[in-house]
């Protein structure tokens, strides 16, 4: 809804946007849009139907017809065509495929309105790559959250190891750099610092320090 306050949090993968956005949304009592999960869901739909990710028309067809539903409980539950896909969202395969389909302008156009619909009272925290630049350019509050590639890779590595998933730090660093490059160099809605955004480098900050800085901006 127009007139509803929006706080956008953009930045590269692994900067802590998800954790910070969810915490800030909870503290403010606002809604939360995890726009990456929309691209991730599309990636899962494409992988499940074994469509060729380079076939833009086929990917668009899936984007247009997929039924997504988000349920915000203790954790975000996502269903794709009535199948719960929450457990598939966080994998590296999904993330990498998401960044491939997200590079198509036609795909982004199809998914634009789905994202705008999240702007509901009393407010919205929107997390992604182009929230402050394309989806909500008139947002009242904008943050760009980043950290060095090494720091982001090492956080991701620790997360995977904690979950008991076998991981390789140098491979994760390479994948993060590759994803940064693809997200920053694409022609449509590239990752960038939106005009008017507060820049936060979280490399040497705790999650709590970042949350405090973001809350201070809004209050
Ligand atoms: O943020 P997350 O890692 O879940 O995003 C997965 C991928 O989806 C990103 O690497 C990016 O290519 C794409 N994405 C995007 N625009 C957004 C959010 C995510 O292009 N607003």
Short mmCIF file of C-alpha atoms and ligand atoms in Angstrom, two decimals:
data_model
loop_
_atom_site.label_atom_id
_atom_site.label_comp_id
_atom_site.label_asym_id
_atom_site.label_seq_id
_atom_site.Cartn_x
_atom_site.Cartn_y
_atom_site.Cartn_z
CA UNK A 1 0.00 0.00 0.00
CA UNK A 2 1.37 3.42 -0.93
CA UNK A 3 2.30 5.59 2.04
CA UNK A 4 3.36 2.58 4.07
CA UNK A 5 6.94 3.02 5.36
CA UNK A 6 9.59 0.82 3.80
CA UNK A 7 13.11 0.05 4.99
CA UNK A 8 15.25 -1.52 2.27
CA UNK A 9 18.33 -3.59 3.09
CA UNK A 10 20.43 -4.44 0.05
CA UNK A 11 23.84 -6.04 -0.24
CA UNK A 12 25.79 -9.06 -1.45
CA UNK A 13 25.11 -12.61 -0.29
CA UNK A 14 26.40 -13.50 3.14
CA UNK A 15 26.51 -9.96 4.53
CA UNK A 16 23.95 -10.83 7.21
CA UNK A 17 20.97 -9.13 5.54
CA UNK A 18 18.58 -11.98 6.35
CA UNK A 19 19.37 -12.13 10.06
CA UNK A 20 19.41 -8.35 10.45
CA UNK A 21 16.22 -7.80 8.39
CA UNK A 22 14.23 -10.42 10.29
CA UNK A 23 15.37 -9.04 13.66
CA UNK A 24 14.60 -5.45 12.68
CA UNK A 25 11.18 -6.42 11.26
CA UNK A 26 10.39 -8.19 14.54
CA UNK A 27 11.50 -5.24 16.67
CA UNK A 28 9.48 -2.78 14.61
CA UNK A 29 6.52 -5.12 14.18
CA UNK A 30 6.77 -4.70 10.40
CA UNK A 31 6.33 -7.20 7.58
CA UNK A 32 9.37 -8.83 6.03
CA UNK A 33 10.12 -9.45 2.35
CA UNK A 34 12.94 -11.90 1.65
CA UNK A 35 13.13 -11.17 -2.09
CA UNK A 36 15.97 -13.65 -2.57
CA UNK A 37 13.57 -16.44 -1.60
CA UNK A 38 11.35 -15.52 -4.57
CA UNK A 39 14.29 -15.98 -6.97
CA UNK A 40 15.31 -19.10 -5.06
CA UNK A 41 11.79 -20.54 -5.37
CA UNK A 42 11.84 -19.92 -9.10
CA UNK A 43 15.22 -21.66 -9.28
CA UNK A 44 13.78 -24.68 -7.45
CA UNK A 45 10.79 -24.77 -9.80
CA UNK A 46 13.18 -24.73 -12.77
CA UNK A 47 15.46 -27.41 -11.30
CA UNK A 48 12.45 -29.62 -10.47
CA UNK A 49 11.08 -29.43 -14.00
CA UNK A 50 14.61 -29.82 -15.38
CA UNK A 51 14.16 -26.82 -17.62
CA UNK A 52 17.36 -25.52 -19.22
CA UNK A 53 18.31 -22.42 -17.17
CA UNK A 54 19.54 -20.71 -20.32
CA UNK A 55 16.08 -21.04 -21.95
CA UNK A 56 14.66 -17.62 -20.99
CA UNK A 57 11.18 -18.27 -22.43
CA UNK A 58 10.81 -21.52 -20.50
CA UNK A 59 12.05 -19.89 -17.27
CA UNK A 60 9.58 -17.00 -17.78
CA UNK A 61 6.75 -19.46 -18.31
CA UNK A 62 7.54 -21.08 -14.97
CA UNK A 63 7.88 -17.67 -13.24
CA UNK A 64 4.47 -16.63 -14.54
CA UNK A 65 2.69 -19.79 -13.47
CA UNK A 66 4.28 -20.71 -10.16
CA UNK A 67 2.07 -20.35 -7.08
CA UNK A 68 4.11 -19.12 -4.14
CA UNK A 69 2.93 -18.70 -0.61
CA UNK A 70 4.89 -17.37 2.34
CA UNK A 71 3.92 -18.09 5.90
CA UNK A 72 5.68 -16.13 8.61
CA UNK A 73 5.67 -18.19 11.76
CA UNK A 74 8.69 -18.82 13.94
CA UNK A 75 10.59 -19.39 10.70
CA UNK A 76 9.54 -18.44 7.18
CA UNK A 77 7.76 -21.33 5.43
CA UNK A 78 7.60 -21.22 1.66
CA UNK A 79 5.33 -23.31 -0.53
CA UNK A 80 5.66 -23.73 -4.27
CA UNK A 81 2.56 -25.07 -6.01
CA UNK A 82 1.37 -26.27 -2.60
CA UNK A 83 4.58 -28.19 -1.89
CA UNK A 84 6.65 -27.00 1.11
CA UNK A 85 10.11 -26.18 -0.28
CA UNK A 86 11.56 -24.42 2.78
CA UNK A 87 14.27 -27.08 3.26
CA UNK A 88 15.50 -26.59 -0.33
CA UNK A 89 15.78 -22.80 -0.21
CA UNK A 90 19.14 -22.44 1.49
CA UNK A 91 21.33 -24.76 -0.54
CA UNK A 92 24.25 -23.54 -2.65
CA UNK A 93 22.74 -25.21 -5.73
CA UNK A 94 19.56 -23.21 -5.28
CA UNK A 95 21.46 -19.95 -4.61
CA UNK A 96 23.62 -20.31 -7.68
CA UNK A 97 20.68 -21.21 -9.93
CA UNK A 98 18.73 -18.26 -8.46
CA UNK A 99 21.48 -15.88 -9.46
CA UNK A 100 21.36 -17.23 -13.04
CA UNK A 101 17.58 -16.82 -13.50
CA UNK A 102 17.63 -13.48 -11.64
CA UNK A 103 19.88 -12.02 -14.34
CA UNK A 104 17.05 -12.11 -16.94
CA UNK A 105 15.23 -8.77 -17.19
CA UNK A 106 12.04 -10.56 -18.34
CA UNK A 107 12.08 -12.68 -15.19
CA UNK A 108 12.59 -9.62 -12.97
CA UNK A 109 9.67 -7.85 -14.65
CA UNK A 110 7.37 -10.81 -13.96
CA UNK A 111 8.39 -10.96 -10.30
CA UNK A 112 8.24 -7.20 -9.65
CA UNK A 113 4.57 -6.91 -8.62
CA UNK A 114 4.79 -9.96 -6.33
CA UNK A 115 7.41 -8.02 -4.37
CA UNK A 116 5.59 -4.67 -4.36
CA UNK A 117 2.52 -6.42 -2.89
CA UNK A 118 4.44 -6.92 0.37
CA UNK A 119 4.21 -3.19 1.12
CA UNK A 120 1.50 -3.40 3.79
CA UNK A 121 0.81 -1.46 6.98
CA UNK A 122 2.32 -0.90 9.49
CA UNK A 123 5.56 -1.14 7.47
CA UNK A 124 7.91 -3.36 5.49
CA UNK A 125 11.53 -4.42 5.79
CA UNK A 126 12.64 -5.54 2.30
CA UNK A 127 15.85 -7.51 1.86
CA UNK A 128 17.59 -8.12 -1.47
CA UNK A 129 19.81 -6.67 -4.17
CA UNK A 130 17.60 -4.04 -5.81
CA UNK A 131 15.09 -3.17 -3.09
CA UNK A 132 16.23 0.45 -2.73
CA UNK A 133 17.11 0.95 -6.40
CA UNK A 134 14.27 -0.69 -8.36
CA UNK A 135 11.47 -2.25 -6.32
CA UNK A 136 11.06 0.47 -3.66
CA UNK A 137 13.05 3.46 -5.01
CA UNK A 138 10.98 5.84 -2.87
CA UNK A 139 11.60 3.96 0.39
CA UNK A 140 11.91 6.24 3.39
CA UNK A 141 14.85 4.27 4.84
CA UNK A 142 17.62 2.57 2.89
CA UNK A 143 20.60 0.55 4.04
CA UNK A 144 23.40 -1.08 2.08
CA UNK A 145 24.93 -3.86 4.15
CA UNK A 146 28.17 -5.50 3.09
CA UNK A 147 31.29 -7.25 4.41
CA UNK A 148 34.52 -8.42 2.80
CA UNK A 149 34.26 -11.54 0.60
CA UNK A 150 36.60 -13.44 2.97
CA UNK A 151 34.45 -12.59 5.98
CA UNK A 152 31.23 -13.57 4.17
CA UNK A 153 32.75 -16.85 3.00
CA UNK A 154 33.98 -17.69 6.46
CA UNK A 155 30.54 -16.98 8.00
CA UNK A 156 28.87 -19.19 5.38
CA UNK A 157 31.44 -21.92 6.01
CA UNK A 158 30.75 -21.86 9.76
CA UNK A 159 26.98 -22.01 9.16
CA UNK A 160 27.35 -25.10 6.98
CA UNK A 161 29.73 -26.85 9.36
CA UNK A 162 27.36 -26.13 12.28
CA UNK A 163 24.56 -27.77 10.30
CA UNK A 164 26.79 -30.81 9.81
CA UNK A 165 27.16 -30.11 6.08
CA UNK A 166 30.55 -30.83 4.57
CA UNK A 167 32.06 -27.59 3.23
CA UNK A 168 35.20 -26.30 1.61
CA UNK A 169 36.23 -22.72 2.46
CA UNK A 170 38.15 -21.96 -0.72
CA UNK A 171 35.31 -23.29 -2.87
CA UNK A 172 32.78 -21.17 -0.95
CA UNK A 173 34.99 -18.09 -1.38
CA UNK A 174 35.19 -18.74 -5.11
CA UNK A 175 31.40 -19.21 -5.37
CA UNK A 176 30.74 -16.01 -3.39
CA UNK A 177 33.06 -14.02 -5.65
CA UNK A 178 31.46 -15.55 -8.73
CA UNK A 179 27.95 -14.71 -7.42
CA UNK A 180 29.05 -11.13 -6.53
CA UNK A 181 30.40 -10.71 -10.02
CA UNK A 182 27.23 -12.03 -11.67
CA UNK A 183 24.95 -9.94 -9.43
CA UNK A 184 27.00 -6.73 -9.87
CA UNK A 185 27.75 -6.92 -13.56
CA UNK A 186 24.32 -7.84 -14.92
CA UNK A 187 22.63 -5.16 -17.00
CA UNK A 188 19.27 -5.19 -15.22
CA UNK A 189 18.96 -4.20 -11.56
CA UNK A 190 22.59 -4.89 -10.69
CA UNK A 191 23.72 -4.97 -7.10
CA UNK A 192 24.61 -1.38 -6.21
CA UNK A 193 24.48 1.10 -3.36
CA UNK A 194 21.08 2.80 -3.87
CA UNK A 195 20.91 6.57 -3.81
CA UNK A 196 20.42 7.81 -0.27
CA UNK A 197 21.39 4.51 1.38
CA UNK A 198 23.34 4.32 4.63
CA UNK A 199 26.43 2.18 3.99
CA UNK A 200 27.28 -0.36 6.69
CA UNK A 201 30.33 -2.63 6.51
CA UNK A 202 29.67 -5.47 8.94
CA UNK A 203 33.12 -7.11 8.60
CA UNK A 204 34.12 -6.17 12.14
CA UNK A 205 30.66 -5.63 13.68
CA UNK A 206 28.49 -8.06 15.62
CA UNK A 207 24.96 -8.81 14.42
CA UNK A 208 23.64 -6.84 17.42
CA UNK A 209 25.71 -3.78 16.50
CA UNK A 210 24.31 -3.86 12.96
CA UNK A 211 20.74 -4.28 14.24
CA UNK A 212 21.23 -1.32 16.63
CA UNK A 213 22.58 0.85 13.81
CA UNK A 214 19.63 0.04 11.55
CA UNK A 215 17.03 0.58 14.29
CA UNK A 216 18.65 3.94 15.15
CA UNK A 217 18.15 4.98 11.54
CA UNK A 218 14.40 4.29 11.63
CA UNK A 219 13.58 5.56 15.12
O1 LIG B 1 19.66 -13.08 -1.11
P1 LIG B 1 19.77 -14.47 -1.66
O2 LIG B 1 21.13 -15.08 -1.52
O3 LIG B 1 18.69 -15.36 -1.15
O4 LIG B 1 19.49 -14.31 -3.23
C1 LIG B 1 19.73 -15.36 -4.15
C2 LIG B 1 20.00 -14.76 -5.51
O5 LIG B 1 18.81 -14.13 -6.00
C3 LIG B 1 21.07 -13.67 -5.53
O6 LIG B 1 22.37 -14.18 -5.75
C4 LIG B 1 20.63 -12.76 -6.66
O7 LIG B 1 21.15 -13.18 -7.90
C5 LIG B 1 19.13 -12.94 -6.70
N1 LIG B 1 18.44 -11.80 -6.13
C6 LIG B 1 18.23 -10.71 -6.94
N2 LIG B 1 17.51 -9.64 -6.49
C7 LIG B 1 17.04 -9.63 -5.25
C8 LIG B 1 17.27 -10.72 -4.37
C9 LIG B 1 17.99 -11.79 -4.85
O8 LIG B 1 18.68 -10.69 -8.08
N3 LIG B 1 16.33 -8.60 -4.84
#
